[in-house]
């Protein structure tokens, strides 16, 4: 079974959760014995593979799914859609798409329509949690029977993270709140930094600001309680150490799908406060994970202050995400690929033998 993984062309021109997810998934699949590789569309045809796994239903990726469908190649699609989508927003998006079409003689198509087409054409759709699954069905009218819920994993090194490197490298003393990830107004770091500044709580940023967000970064650095580590590669030991050193992680963004930074912080034994607009659900996690409205800064400050003054036991925090391993992800994906190929083979008896082989 040869599996090709790909997403939109400019994916690896920046770093973020999707890039980490794709690389980690690929590595885990290879370690599990699956013949998986990144597809280079300039050198490889999609029909050289038994299964195509597309990451993200947006950014024009519907064209990849369409092309694979035209070639008769089964597609698994990791949707990665915000769970804020619901029946009402889906209806509004369909109305806007019809309006745009009529106004332009159907020469303009909305991103909603493109996303919906990708979801319709894919034979399997991966949702990272039940909230995302609900959003995919309610807003995009996707057949629920082809959706599989499969969370992300966490690299084992975050469970073994040690704080000493961070303190030696930075010289920052005392408890602090870590905000890791891209720096932008959507991530909402400034509002929380200002709210924590009034309480004299230190904030450490780890992440990259795109050119259009440099002014936003400057506003953050004007806050006396804010320290910036710069853009840290995901495999930089300083990032794992920062997770372990922090009193808490904060992710106050307007919305997230299934944030890896929260899983990584919890793996390091650090509690987290994050946006409520997310697919992440951890049972019995209230002692170490709070999910709040992005605009309720008094609640954020109270939750973070609580974790700083009364930290939960680190081993218990790590245990919350012990089951989130990339090895488990790879095995479940391999089963998903094999099941899809078996289904295609059963429904298409004339398919060449080499395509049917699993």
Coordinates of N, CA, C and O in Angstrom, one line a residue, residues 56-179:
X56 N -6.2 19.3 5.3 CA -6.9 20.6 5.2 C -7.9 20.6 4.0 O -7.5 20.4 2.9
X57 N -9.2 21.0 4.4 CA -10.2 21.1 3.3 C -10.2 22.4 2.7 O -11.0 22.7 1.8
X58 N -9.4 23.4 3.2 CA -9.4 24.7 2.6 C -8.2 25.0 1.8 O -7.5 24.1 1.4
X59 N -7.9 26.3 1.5 CA -6.7 26.7 0.8 C -6.6 26.1 -0.6 O -5.5 25.8 -1.1
X60 N -7.8 25.9 -1.2 CA -7.8 25.4 -2.6 C -7.5 23.9 -2.7 O -7.4 23.4 -3.8
X61 N -7.5 23.2 -1.6 CA -7.2 21.7 -1.7 C -8.3 20.9 -2.3 O -8.1 19.7 -2.6
X62 N -9.5 21.5 -2.5 CA -10.5 20.8 -3.2 C -10.1 20.4 -4.6 O -10.5 19.3 -5.1
X63 N -9.1 21.1 -5.2 CA -8.7 20.7 -6.6 C -7.8 19.5 -6.5 O -7.9 18.7 -7.5
X64 N -7.1 19.2 -5.4 CA -6.4 18.0 -5.3 C -7.4 16.8 -5.2 O -7.2 15.8 -5.8
X65 N -8.4 17.0 -4.4 CA -9.4 16.0 -4.2 C -10.1 15.7 -5.5 O -10.4 14.5 -5.9
X66 N -10.5 16.8 -6.2 CA -11.1 16.6 -7.6 C -10.2 15.8 -8.5 O -10.7 14.9 -9.2
X67 N -9.0 16.2 -8.6 CA -8.1 15.5 -9.5 C -7.9 14.0 -9.2 O -7.9 13.1 -10.0
X68 N -7.8 13.7 -7.9 CA -7.7 12.3 -7.4 C -8.9 11.6 -7.8 O -8.9 10.4 -8.3
X69 N -10.1 12.2 -7.6 CA -11.4 11.6 -8.0 C -11.4 11.3 -9.5 O -11.9 10.2 -9.9
X70 N -11.0 12.2 -10.3 CA -11.0 12.0 -11.7 C -10.1 10.8 -12.1 O -10.4 10.1 -13.1
X71 N -9.0 10.6 -11.4 CA -8.1 9.6 -11.7 C -8.5 8.2 -11.0 O -7.8 7.2 -11.2
X72 N -9.5 8.3 -10.2 CA -10.0 7.1 -9.6 C -9.2 6.7 -8.4 O -9.1 5.5 -8.0
X73 N -8.5 7.6 -7.7 CA -7.6 7.3 -6.6 C -8.4 7.7 -5.3 O -8.9 8.8 -5.2
X74 N -8.6 6.7 -4.4 CA -9.3 7.0 -3.1 C -8.6 8.1 -2.3 O -7.4 8.2 -2.2
X75 N -9.4 9.0 -1.7 CA -8.9 10.1 -0.9 C -9.4 10.1 0.5 O -10.6 9.9 0.8
X76 N -8.4 10.2 1.4 CA -8.7 10.5 2.8 C -8.4 12.0 3.1 O -7.4 12.5 2.7
X77 N -9.4 12.7 3.7 CA -9.3 14.1 3.9 C -9.3 14.5 5.3 O -10.3 14.2 6.0
X78 N -8.2 15.0 5.9 CA -8.2 15.6 7.2 C -8.8 17.0 7.1 O -8.1 17.9 6.6
X79 N -10.0 17.1 7.6 CA -10.7 18.4 7.3 C -10.1 19.6 8.0 O -9.9 20.7 7.3
X80 N -9.8 19.5 9.3 CA -9.2 20.6 10.0 C -10.0 21.9 9.9 O -9.5 23.0 9.7
X81 N -11.3 21.7 10.2 CA -12.3 22.8 10.2 C -12.6 23.3 11.6 O -12.8 22.5 12.5
X82 N -12.7 24.6 11.8 CA -13.1 25.1 13.1 C -14.5 24.6 13.5 O -15.4 24.6 12.8
X83 N -14.6 24.1 14.8 CA -15.9 23.6 15.2 C -16.9 24.7 15.4 O -18.1 24.4 15.8
X84 N -16.6 26.0 15.2 CA -17.6 27.1 15.3 C -18.6 27.0 14.2 O -19.7 27.6 14.2
X85 N -18.3 26.2 13.1 CA -19.3 26.0 12.0 C -20.4 25.2 12.6 O -20.3 24.3 13.3
X86 N -21.7 25.7 12.3 CA -22.9 25.0 12.7 C -23.9 25.1 11.6 O -23.7 25.6 10.5
X87 N -25.1 24.6 11.9 CA -26.2 24.6 10.9 C -26.5 26.0 10.4 O -26.7 26.2 9.2
X88 N -26.5 26.9 11.3 CA -26.9 28.3 11.0 C -25.8 28.9 10.1 O -26.2 29.5 9.0
X89 N -24.6 28.8 10.5 CA -23.5 29.4 9.7 C -23.4 28.7 8.3 O -23.1 29.4 7.3
X90 N -23.7 27.4 8.3 CA -23.7 26.7 7.0 C -24.7 27.2 6.1 O -24.5 27.4 4.9
X91 N -25.9 27.4 6.6 CA -27.0 28.0 5.8 C -26.7 29.3 5.3 O -27.0 29.7 4.1
X92 N -26.1 30.2 6.1 CA -25.7 31.5 5.6 C -24.7 31.4 4.5 O -24.7 32.2 3.6
X93 N -23.7 30.5 4.7 CA -22.7 30.4 3.7 C -23.2 29.9 2.4 O -22.8 30.3 1.3
X94 N -24.2 29.0 2.4 CA -24.8 28.5 1.2 C -25.6 29.6 0.5 O -25.6 29.7 -0.8
X95 N -26.3 30.4 1.3 CA -27.0 31.6 0.7 C -26.0 32.5 0.0 O -26.2 33.0 -1.1
X96 N -24.9 32.8 0.7 CA -23.9 33.7 0.1 C -23.3 33.1 -1.2 O -23.0 33.9 -2.1
X97 N -23.1 31.8 -1.2 CA -22.5 31.2 -2.4 C -23.5 31.3 -3.5 O -23.1 31.6 -4.7
X98 N -24.8 31.0 -3.3 CA -25.8 31.2 -4.4 C -25.8 32.6 -4.9 O -25.9 32.9 -6.1
X99 N -25.8 33.6 -3.9 CA -25.9 35.0 -4.3 C -24.7 35.4 -5.2 O -24.8 36.0 -6.2
X100 N -23.5 35.0 -4.7 CA -22.3 35.3 -5.5 C -22.3 34.6 -6.9 O -21.9 35.3 -7.9
X101 N -22.9 33.4 -7.0 CA -23.0 32.8 -8.3 C -23.9 33.5 -9.2 O -23.6 33.7 -10.4
X102 N -25.1 33.9 -8.7 CA -26.1 34.6 -9.6 C -25.5 35.9 -10.0 O -25.8 36.4 -11.1
X103 N -24.8 36.6 -9.1 CA -24.3 38.0 -9.5 C -23.2 37.9 -10.5 O -22.9 38.9 -11.1
X104 N -22.5 36.8 -10.6 CA -21.4 36.7 -11.5 C -21.6 35.6 -12.6 O -20.6 35.2 -13.2
X105 N -22.8 35.3 -12.9 CA -23.1 34.3 -13.9 C -22.4 33.0 -13.6 O -21.9 32.3 -14.5
X106 N -22.3 32.7 -12.3 CA -21.7 31.5 -11.8 C -20.2 31.3 -12.1 O -19.6 30.3 -12.2
X107 N -19.5 32.5 -12.2 CA -18.1 32.5 -12.5 C -17.3 32.7 -11.2 O -16.1 32.6 -11.2
X108 N -18.0 32.9 -10.1 CA -17.3 33.1 -8.8 C -17.8 32.0 -7.8 O -19.1 31.8 -7.7
X109 N -16.9 31.3 -7.2 CA -17.3 30.3 -6.2 C -16.7 30.6 -4.8 O -15.5 31.1 -4.8
X110 N -17.5 30.5 -3.8 CA -17.0 30.8 -2.5 C -16.1 29.7 -1.9 O -16.1 28.6 -2.4
X111 N -15.3 30.1 -0.9 CA -14.5 29.1 -0.2 C -15.3 28.0 0.4 O -14.9 26.9 0.6
X112 N -16.5 28.4 0.9 CA -17.4 27.4 1.5 C -17.8 26.3 0.5 O -17.7 25.1 0.8
X113 N -18.1 26.7 -0.7 CA -18.5 25.8 -1.8 C -17.3 24.8 -2.1 O -17.5 23.6 -2.3
X114 N -16.1 25.4 -2.1 CA -14.9 24.6 -2.4 C -14.7 23.6 -1.3 O -14.3 22.4 -1.6
X115 N -14.8 24.1 -0.1 CA -14.6 23.2 1.1 C -15.7 22.0 1.1 O -15.3 20.9 1.3
X116 N -16.9 22.4 0.8 CA -18.0 21.4 0.8 C -17.7 20.4 -0.3 O -17.9 19.2 -0.1
X117 N -17.2 20.8 -1.5 CA -16.9 19.9 -2.6 C -15.8 18.9 -2.2 O -15.9 17.7 -2.5
X118 N -14.8 19.4 -1.5 CA -13.7 18.5 -1.0 C -14.3 17.4 -0.1 O -13.9 16.3 -0.2
X119 N -15.1 17.9 0.8 CA -15.7 16.9 1.8 C -16.6 15.9 1.1 O -16.7 14.8 1.5
X120 N -17.3 16.3 0.1 CA -18.2 15.4 -0.6 C -17.5 14.4 -1.4 O -17.9 13.2 -1.5
X121 N -16.4 14.8 -2.1 CA -15.6 13.9 -3.0 C -14.7 12.9 -2.2 O -14.5 11.8 -2.7
X122 N -14.3 13.3 -1.0 CA -13.4 12.4 -0.3 C -14.2 11.2 0.2 O -15.3 11.3 0.7
X123 N -13.5 10.0 0.1 CA -14.2 8.8 0.6 C -14.2 8.6 2.1 O -15.0 8.0 2.7
X124 N -13.1 9.2 2.7 CA -13.0 9.2 4.2 C -12.7 10.6 4.6 O -11.8 11.3 4.0
X125 N -13.3 11.1 5.7 CA -13.0 12.4 6.2 C -12.6 12.2 7.7 O -13.3 11.5 8.5
X126 N -11.4 12.8 8.0 CA -10.9 12.7 9.4 C -11.3 13.9 10.2 O -11.0 15.0 9.7
X127 N -11.9 13.8 11.3 CA -12.2 14.9 12.2 C -11.3 14.6 13.5 O -11.1 13.5 13.9
X128 N -10.8 15.7 14.0 CA -9.9 15.6 15.2 C -10.7 15.4 16.5 O -10.1 15.1 17.5
X129 N -12.0 15.7 16.5 CA -12.8 15.5 17.7 C -14.2 15.5 17.4 O -14.6 15.8 16.2
X130 N -15.1 15.2 18.3 CA -16.5 15.1 18.1 C -17.1 16.4 17.7 O -18.1 16.5 17.0
X131 N -16.5 17.5 18.3 CA -17.1 18.9 17.9 C -16.8 19.2 16.5 O -17.7 19.8 15.8
X132 N -15.6 18.8 16.0 CA -15.4 19.1 14.5 C -16.3 18.2 13.7 O -16.8 18.6 12.6
X133 N -16.4 16.9 14.1 CA -17.3 16.0 13.4 C -18.7 16.6 13.3 O -19.4 16.6 12.2
X134 N -19.3 17.1 14.4 CA -20.6 17.8 14.4 C -20.6 18.9 13.4 O -21.6 19.1 12.7
X135 N -19.6 19.8 13.4 CA -19.5 20.9 12.5 C -19.5 20.5 11.1 O -20.2 21.1 10.2
X136 N -18.7 19.5 10.7 CA -18.7 19.0 9.3 C -20.0 18.5 8.8 O -20.4 18.8 7.7
X137 N -20.7 17.8 9.7 CA -22.1 17.3 9.3 C -23.1 18.4 9.2 O -23.8 18.5 8.3
X138 N -23.1 19.3 10.3 CA -24.2 20.3 10.3 C -24.0 21.4 9.3 O -25.0 21.8 8.7
X139 N -22.8 21.9 9.2 CA -22.6 23.0 8.3 C -22.3 22.7 6.8 O -22.7 23.4 5.9
X140 N -21.7 21.5 6.6 CA -21.4 21.1 5.2 C -22.2 20.0 4.7 O -21.9 19.5 3.6
X141 N -23.1 19.5 5.5 CA -24.0 18.4 5.0 C -23.2 17.2 4.5 O -23.6 16.6 3.5
X142 N -22.2 16.8 5.2 CA -21.4 15.7 4.9 C -22.0 14.4 5.4 O -22.5 14.4 6.5
X143 N -21.9 13.3 4.6 CA -22.4 12.0 5.1 C -21.6 11.6 6.3 O -20.4 11.4 6.3
X144 N -22.3 11.5 7.5 CA -21.6 11.1 8.7 C -20.9 9.8 8.7 O -20.0 9.5 9.5
X145 N -21.4 8.9 7.9 CA -20.9 7.5 7.8 C -19.4 7.4 7.3 O -18.7 6.4 7.6
X146 N -19.0 8.5 6.6 CA -17.6 8.4 6.1 C -16.6 9.2 7.0 O -15.5 9.3 6.6
X147 N -17.1 9.7 8.1 CA -16.2 10.5 9.0 C -15.7 9.6 10.1 O -16.4 8.8 10.7
X148 N -14.4 9.7 10.3 CA -13.7 9.0 11.4 C -13.1 10.0 12.3 O -12.5 11.0 11.9
X149 N -13.3 9.9 13.6 CA -12.7 10.8 14.6 C -11.4 10.2 15.1 O -11.3 9.1 15.6
X150 N -10.3 11.0 14.8 CA -9.0 10.6 15.1 C -8.1 11.8 15.6 O -7.7 12.6 14.8
X151 N -7.9 11.9 16.9 CA -7.2 13.1 17.4 C -5.7 13.0 17.0 O -5.2 12.0 16.5
X152 N -5.0 14.2 17.2 CA -3.6 14.3 16.9 C -2.8 13.5 18.0 O -3.4 13.2 19.1
X153 N -1.5 13.4 17.8 CA -0.7 12.8 18.9 C 0.2 13.9 19.5 O 0.2 15.1 19.1
X154 N 1.1 13.4 20.4 CA 2.0 14.3 21.1 C 3.4 13.6 21.0 O 3.5 12.4 21.4
X155 N 4.4 14.3 20.7 CA 5.8 13.7 20.6 C 6.2 13.4 22.1 O 6.0 14.1 23.0
X156 N 6.8 12.2 22.2 CA 7.2 11.7 23.6 C 8.2 12.7 24.3 O 8.2 12.7 25.5
X157 N 8.9 13.5 23.5 CA 9.9 14.3 24.2 C 9.2 15.4 25.1 O 9.9 15.9 26.0
X158 N 8.0 15.7 24.8 CA 7.3 16.7 25.7 C 7.0 16.1 27.0 O 6.9 16.9 28.0
X159 N 6.7 14.8 27.1 CA 6.5 14.2 28.4 C 7.7 14.2 29.2 O 7.7 14.1 30.4
X160 N 8.9 14.3 28.6 CA 10.2 14.2 29.3 C 10.8 15.5 29.4 O 12.0 15.6 29.8
X161 N 10.1 16.6 29.1 CA 10.7 18.0 29.1 C 11.2 18.4 30.5 O 10.6 18.0 31.5
X162 N 12.3 19.2 30.5 CA 12.8 19.6 31.8 C 13.0 21.2 31.7 O 13.3 21.7 30.6
X163 N 12.7 21.8 32.8 CA 12.7 23.3 32.8 C 14.1 24.0 32.8 O 14.2 25.2 32.6
X164 N 15.1 23.2 33.2 CA 16.4 23.8 33.5 C 17.0 24.6 32.3 O 17.6 25.7 32.4
X165 N 16.8 24.0 31.1 CA 17.4 24.7 29.9 C 16.8 26.1 29.7 O 17.5 27.0 29.4
X166 N 15.5 26.2 29.9 CA 14.8 27.5 29.7 C 15.3 28.5 30.7 O 15.7 29.6 30.3
X167 N 15.5 28.2 32.0 CA 15.9 29.1 33.0 C 17.4 29.5 32.7 O 17.7 30.7 32.9
X168 N 18.2 28.6 32.3 CA 19.6 28.9 32.0 C 19.7 29.8 30.8 O 20.5 30.7 30.8
X169 N 18.9 29.6 29.8 CA 19.0 30.3 28.6 C 18.4 31.7 28.7 O 19.0 32.6 28.1
X170 N 17.4 31.9 29.4 CA 16.6 33.2 29.4 C 16.9 34.0 30.6 O 16.8 35.3 30.5
X171 N 17.2 33.4 31.7 CA 17.4 34.2 33.0 C 16.1 34.7 33.5 O 16.1 35.5 34.5
X172 N 15.0 34.3 33.0 CA 13.7 34.7 33.5 C 13.4 34.0 34.8 O 13.5 32.7 34.8
X173 N 13.1 34.7 35.8 CA 12.8 34.0 37.1 C 11.3 34.2 37.5 O 10.6 35.1 36.9
X174 N 10.9 33.4 38.4 CA 9.5 33.5 38.8 C 8.5 32.9 37.9 O 8.8 32.5 36.8
X175 N 7.3 32.7 38.3 CA 6.3 32.1 37.5 C 5.9 33.0 36.3 O 5.9 34.2 36.4
X176 N 5.6 32.3 35.2 CA 5.2 33.1 34.0 C 4.2 32.3 33.2 O 4.0 31.0 33.4
X177 N 3.4 33.0 32.3 CA 2.5 32.4 31.4 C 3.1 32.3 30.1 O 3.6 33.3 29.6
X178 N 3.0 31.1 29.4 CA 3.6 30.9 28.1 C 2.5 31.0 27.1 O 1.4 30.4 27.2
X179 N 2.8 31.7 26.0 CA 1.9 31.7 24.8 C 2.7 31.3 23.6 O 3.6 32.1 23.2

